[in-house]
Amino acid sequence: AFSNAMYYENRLCTFPSPDGLASKVGFHFVEDGTYDRGLTKRNKAEVDALVAEVIRRLADSKASKQSLGIVTFSNIQKEYIERRLTTAIAEKRLESVAYDREEPLFVKNLENVQGDERDVILFSVCYGPDKMGRVSLNFGPLNQFGGWRRLNVAVTRAREEMMVFSSMTGAMIDLS
């Protein structure tokens, strides 16, 4: 709805219906997540939570019917998700459910997802408080020129549902 109002002058036909009782945009707060700023530049706890959700969905006969995509701000986080997810999918023997389908599971960063859609998009923010609890206002490609366009593309990739995984809330960002 935000993208529709701000960028498309409310010309888009958006789904699901605003009459629906349950929101199809979810927020999964990863309380113990930290952004390893300056070192690995990834958020391990956030990846753990995201991978667990993907495995849960792939192992569930009903949920596995929906196509899945994963998007993140950071290329380093994307590569880490791919490694962890490949291992977890192989351990659970879910390769055919994840990849042998009309729309296979993908993992992409903010800058490479344009043109791709899936029924469900899981979004890993990656950035958040460091081990000292400080939140930097550097959000990678989002801070660069045209970052709002990249974010708009990322948040409009889901046909039915989007779940955001993050170790920070809006209240943690000090705008001063």
mmCIF file of C-alpha atoms in Angstrom:
data_model
loop_
_atom_site.group_PDB
_atom_site.id
_atom_site.type_symbol
_atom_site.label_atom_id
_atom_site.label_comp_id
_atom_site.label_asym_id
_atom_site.label_seq_id
_atom_site.Cartn_x
_atom_site.Cartn_y
_atom_site.Cartn_z
ATOM 1 C CA ALA A 1 0.000 0.000 0.000
ATOM 2 C CA PHE A 2 2.875 2.371 0.816
ATOM 3 C CA SER A 3 4.566 1.841 -2.558
ATOM 4 C CA ASN A 4 1.223 2.111 -4.335
ATOM 5 C CA ALA A 5 0.477 5.461 -2.675
ATOM 6 C CA MET A 6 3.957 6.972 -2.815
ATOM 7 C CA TYR A 7 5.239 5.809 -6.196
ATOM 8 C CA TYR A 8 2.321 4.633 -8.313
ATOM 9 C CA GLU A 9 -0.332 7.271 -7.477
ATOM 10 C CA ASN A 10 -2.677 4.493 -6.232
ATOM 11 C CA ARG A 11 -3.020 3.058 -9.745
ATOM 12 C CA LEU A 12 -1.958 -0.475 -8.784
ATOM 13 C CA CYS A 13 -4.435 -3.201 -8.027
ATOM 14 C CA THR A 14 -2.939 -4.572 -4.815
ATOM 15 C CA PHE A 15 -3.365 -8.008 -3.277
ATOM 16 C CA PRO A 16 -4.401 -9.330 -0.866
ATOM 17 C CA SER A 17 -7.600 -7.422 -0.430
ATOM 18 C CA PRO A 18 -7.679 -4.786 2.313
ATOM 19 C CA ASP A 19 -10.821 -6.604 3.482
ATOM 20 C CA GLY A 20 -8.730 -9.610 4.508
ATOM 21 C CA LEU A 21 -8.619 -10.255 8.247
ATOM 22 C CA ALA A 22 -4.992 -11.346 8.461
ATOM 23 C CA SER A 23 -2.073 -9.237 7.302
ATOM 24 C CA LYS A 24 0.075 -10.780 4.597
ATOM 25 C CA VAL A 25 3.046 -8.662 5.597
ATOM 26 C CA GLY A 26 4.769 -10.084 8.654
ATOM 27 C CA PHE A 27 7.626 -8.957 10.854
ATOM 28 C CA HIS A 28 9.870 -11.517 12.523
ATOM 29 C CA PHE A 29 11.965 -9.721 15.142
ATOM 30 C CA VAL A 30 15.235 -11.585 15.724
ATOM 31 C CA GLU A 31 15.878 -10.488 19.282
ATOM 32 C CA ASP A 32 19.367 -11.979 19.637
ATOM 33 C CA GLY A 33 20.561 -10.863 16.195
ATOM 34 C CA THR A 34 23.545 -8.591 15.780
ATOM 35 C CA TYR A 35 25.102 -7.066 12.702
ATOM 36 C CA ASP A 36 28.806 -7.937 12.646
ATOM 37 C CA ARG A 37 29.816 -4.491 11.357
ATOM 38 C CA GLY A 38 33.392 -4.179 10.186
ATOM 39 C CA LEU A 39 34.099 -7.913 10.483
ATOM 40 C CA THR A 40 31.991 -10.521 8.655
ATOM 41 C CA LYS A 41 29.302 -7.927 7.764
ATOM 42 C CA ARG A 42 26.499 -10.423 8.299
ATOM 43 C CA ASN A 43 23.791 -11.201 10.825
ATOM 44 C CA LYS A 44 24.060 -14.877 11.751
ATOM 45 C CA ALA A 45 21.012 -15.065 14.050
ATOM 46 C CA GLU A 46 18.842 -13.468 11.379
ATOM 47 C CA VAL A 47 20.017 -16.065 8.850
ATOM 48 C CA ASP A 48 19.338 -18.877 11.335
ATOM 49 C CA ALA A 49 15.746 -17.665 11.803
ATOM 50 C CA LEU A 50 15.199 -17.204 8.065
ATOM 51 C CA VAL A 51 16.632 -20.623 7.143
ATOM 52 C CA ALA A 52 14.448 -22.273 9.812
ATOM 53 C CA GLU A 53 11.379 -20.612 8.275
ATOM 54 C CA VAL A 54 12.311 -21.742 4.754
ATOM 55 C CA ILE A 55 12.825 -25.333 5.931
ATOM 56 C CA ARG A 56 9.511 -25.225 7.826
ATOM 57 C CA ARG A 57 7.684 -24.063 4.706
ATOM 58 C CA LEU A 58 9.382 -26.555 2.376
ATOM 59 C CA ALA A 59 8.668 -29.470 4.732
ATOM 60 C CA ASP A 60 4.974 -28.541 5.075
ATOM 61 C CA SER A 61 2.839 -30.101 2.331
ATOM 62 C CA LYS A 62 0.488 -27.103 2.114
ATOM 63 C CA ALA A 63 3.057 -24.301 2.499
ATOM 64 C CA SER A 64 5.449 -25.929 0.023
ATOM 65 C CA LYS A 65 2.969 -25.313 -2.791
ATOM 66 C CA GLN A 66 3.829 -21.595 -2.625
ATOM 67 C CA SER A 67 6.947 -20.420 -4.444
ATOM 68 C CA LEU A 68 9.620 -18.780 -2.286
ATOM 69 C CA GLY A 69 12.161 -16.031 -2.783
ATOM 70 C CA ILE A 70 14.631 -14.477 -0.383
ATOM 71 C CA VAL A 71 15.853 -10.904 -0.668
ATOM 72 C CA THR A 72 18.423 -9.061 1.432
ATOM 73 C CA PHE A 73 20.084 -5.636 1.392
ATOM 74 C CA SER A 74 23.605 -7.025 1.514
ATOM 75 C CA ASN A 75 25.456 -9.199 -0.996
ATOM 76 C CA ILE A 76 27.570 -10.674 1.828
ATOM 77 C CA GLN A 77 24.377 -11.640 3.690
ATOM 78 C CA LYS A 78 22.973 -13.110 0.446
ATOM 79 C CA GLU A 79 26.003 -15.352 0.007
ATOM 80 C CA TYR A 80 25.835 -16.462 3.642
ATOM 81 C CA ILE A 81 22.122 -17.276 3.319
ATOM 82 C CA GLU A 82 22.830 -19.309 0.166
ATOM 83 C CA ARG A 83 25.525 -21.383 1.898
ATOM 84 C CA ARG A 84 23.454 -22.038 5.027
ATOM 85 C CA LEU A 85 20.283 -22.738 3.062
ATOM 86 C CA THR A 86 21.965 -25.137 0.622
ATOM 87 C CA THR A 87 23.311 -27.148 3.556
ATOM 88 C CA ALA A 88 19.980 -27.181 5.414
ATOM 89 C CA ILE A 89 17.984 -28.160 2.312
ATOM 90 C CA ALA A 90 20.398 -31.015 1.560
ATOM 91 C CA GLU A 91 20.297 -32.261 5.177
ATOM 92 C CA LYS A 92 16.490 -32.390 5.075
ATOM 93 C CA ARG A 93 16.465 -33.794 1.524
ATOM 94 C CA LEU A 94 14.212 -31.017 0.260
ATOM 95 C CA GLU A 95 16.083 -30.205 -2.965
ATOM 96 C CA SER A 96 13.239 -31.257 -5.240
ATOM 97 C CA VAL A 97 10.681 -29.197 -3.315
ATOM 98 C CA ALA A 98 12.953 -26.147 -3.365
ATOM 99 C CA TYR A 99 14.430 -26.277 -6.861
ATOM 100 C CA ASP A 100 12.674 -28.781 -9.154
ATOM 101 C CA ARG A 101 9.613 -26.664 -9.799
ATOM 102 C CA GLU A 102 8.284 -24.059 -12.185
ATOM 103 C CA GLU A 103 9.478 -21.234 -9.912
ATOM 104 C CA PRO A 104 12.493 -22.442 -7.921
ATOM 105 C CA LEU A 105 13.616 -20.896 -4.665
ATOM 106 C CA PHE A 106 15.963 -17.937 -5.159
ATOM 107 C CA VAL A 107 18.220 -15.829 -2.948
ATOM 108 C CA LYS A 108 19.024 -12.348 -4.278
ATOM 109 C CA ASN A 109 20.265 -9.048 -3.026
ATOM 110 C CA LEU A 110 18.411 -5.768 -3.323
ATOM 111 C CA GLU A 111 20.112 -4.836 -6.583
ATOM 112 C CA ASN A 112 19.470 -8.120 -8.448
ATOM 113 C CA VAL A 113 15.833 -8.922 -7.723
ATOM 114 C CA GLN A 114 14.088 -6.701 -10.253
ATOM 115 C CA GLY A 115 11.787 -8.701 -12.521
ATOM 116 C CA ASP A 116 11.520 -11.676 -10.159
ATOM 117 C CA GLU A 117 8.385 -12.511 -8.212
ATOM 118 C CA ARG A 118 7.381 -15.346 -5.918
ATOM 119 C CA ASP A 119 4.270 -16.143 -3.927
ATOM 120 C CA VAL A 120 6.173 -15.544 -0.693
ATOM 121 C CA ILE A 121 9.173 -13.274 -0.209
ATOM 122 C CA LEU A 122 11.293 -13.538 2.918
ATOM 123 C CA PHE A 123 13.351 -10.383 3.435
ATOM 124 C CA SER A 124 16.535 -10.330 5.528
ATOM 125 C CA VAL A 125 17.405 -6.778 6.604
ATOM 126 C CA CYS A 126 20.841 -7.880 7.926
ATOM 127 C CA TYR A 127 21.692 -4.463 9.357
ATOM 128 C CA GLY A 128 20.915 -3.834 13.011
ATOM 129 C CA PRO A 129 22.552 -3.365 16.370
ATOM 130 C CA ASP A 130 26.192 -4.400 16.649
ATOM 131 C CA LYS A 131 27.520 -6.395 19.622
ATOM 132 C CA MET A 132 27.633 -3.135 21.632
ATOM 133 C CA GLY A 133 23.966 -2.431 20.816
ATOM 134 C CA ARG A 134 24.703 0.494 18.478
ATOM 135 C CA VAL A 135 22.779 0.859 15.229
ATOM 136 C CA SER A 136 24.651 2.513 12.373
ATOM 137 C CA LEU A 137 22.610 4.439 9.849
ATOM 138 C CA ASN A 138 24.517 2.836 6.979
ATOM 139 C CA PHE A 139 22.141 0.483 5.170
ATOM 140 C CA GLY A 140 24.329 -0.371 2.188
ATOM 141 C CA PRO A 141 22.692 0.181 -1.208
ATOM 142 C CA LEU A 142 19.664 1.770 0.433
ATOM 143 C CA ASN A 143 21.834 4.781 1.387
ATOM 144 C CA GLN A 144 23.112 5.209 -2.162
ATOM 145 C CA PHE A 145 21.524 7.410 -4.821
ATOM 146 C CA GLY A 146 18.225 5.842 -5.903
ATOM 147 C CA GLY A 147 18.116 3.588 -2.836
ATOM 148 C CA TRP A 148 14.401 4.195 -2.383
ATOM 149 C CA ARG A 149 13.818 2.757 -5.881
ATOM 150 C CA ARG A 150 15.749 -0.394 -4.992
ATOM 151 C CA LEU A 151 13.724 -0.774 -1.803
ATOM 152 C CA ASN A 152 10.488 -0.263 -3.723
ATOM 153 C CA VAL A 153 11.461 -3.016 -6.168
ATOM 154 C CA ALA A 154 12.352 -5.368 -3.305
ATOM 155 C CA VAL A 155 9.138 -4.891 -1.347
ATOM 156 C CA THR A 156 6.915 -5.410 -4.396
ATOM 157 C CA ARG A 157 8.224 -8.889 -5.346
ATOM 158 C CA ALA A 158 5.699 -10.862 -3.270
ATOM 159 C CA ARG A 159 2.434 -11.967 -4.853
ATOM 160 C CA GLU A 160 0.775 -13.214 -1.671
ATOM 161 C CA GLU A 161 2.926 -12.720 1.423
ATOM 162 C CA MET A 162 6.051 -10.982 2.656
ATOM 163 C CA MET A 163 7.879 -11.701 5.888
ATOM 164 C CA VAL A 164 10.610 -9.335 7.070
ATOM 165 C CA PHE A 165 13.371 -10.695 9.309
ATOM 166 C CA SER A 166 15.179 -8.011 11.270
ATOM 167 C CA SER A 167 17.212 -7.486 14.417
ATOM 168 C CA MET A 168 16.072 -3.904 14.750
ATOM 169 C CA THR A 169 12.836 -2.018 15.007
ATOM 170 C CA GLY A 170 12.109 1.509 13.852
ATOM 171 C CA ALA A 171 12.414 2.717 17.455
ATOM 172 C CA MET A 172 16.101 1.692 17.419
ATOM 173 C CA ILE A 173 16.966 4.182 14.662
ATOM 174 C CA ASP A 174 18.088 7.506 16.127
ATOM 175 C CA LEU A 175 17.111 10.111 13.547
ATOM 176 C CA SER A 176 18.921 12.889 15.392
#
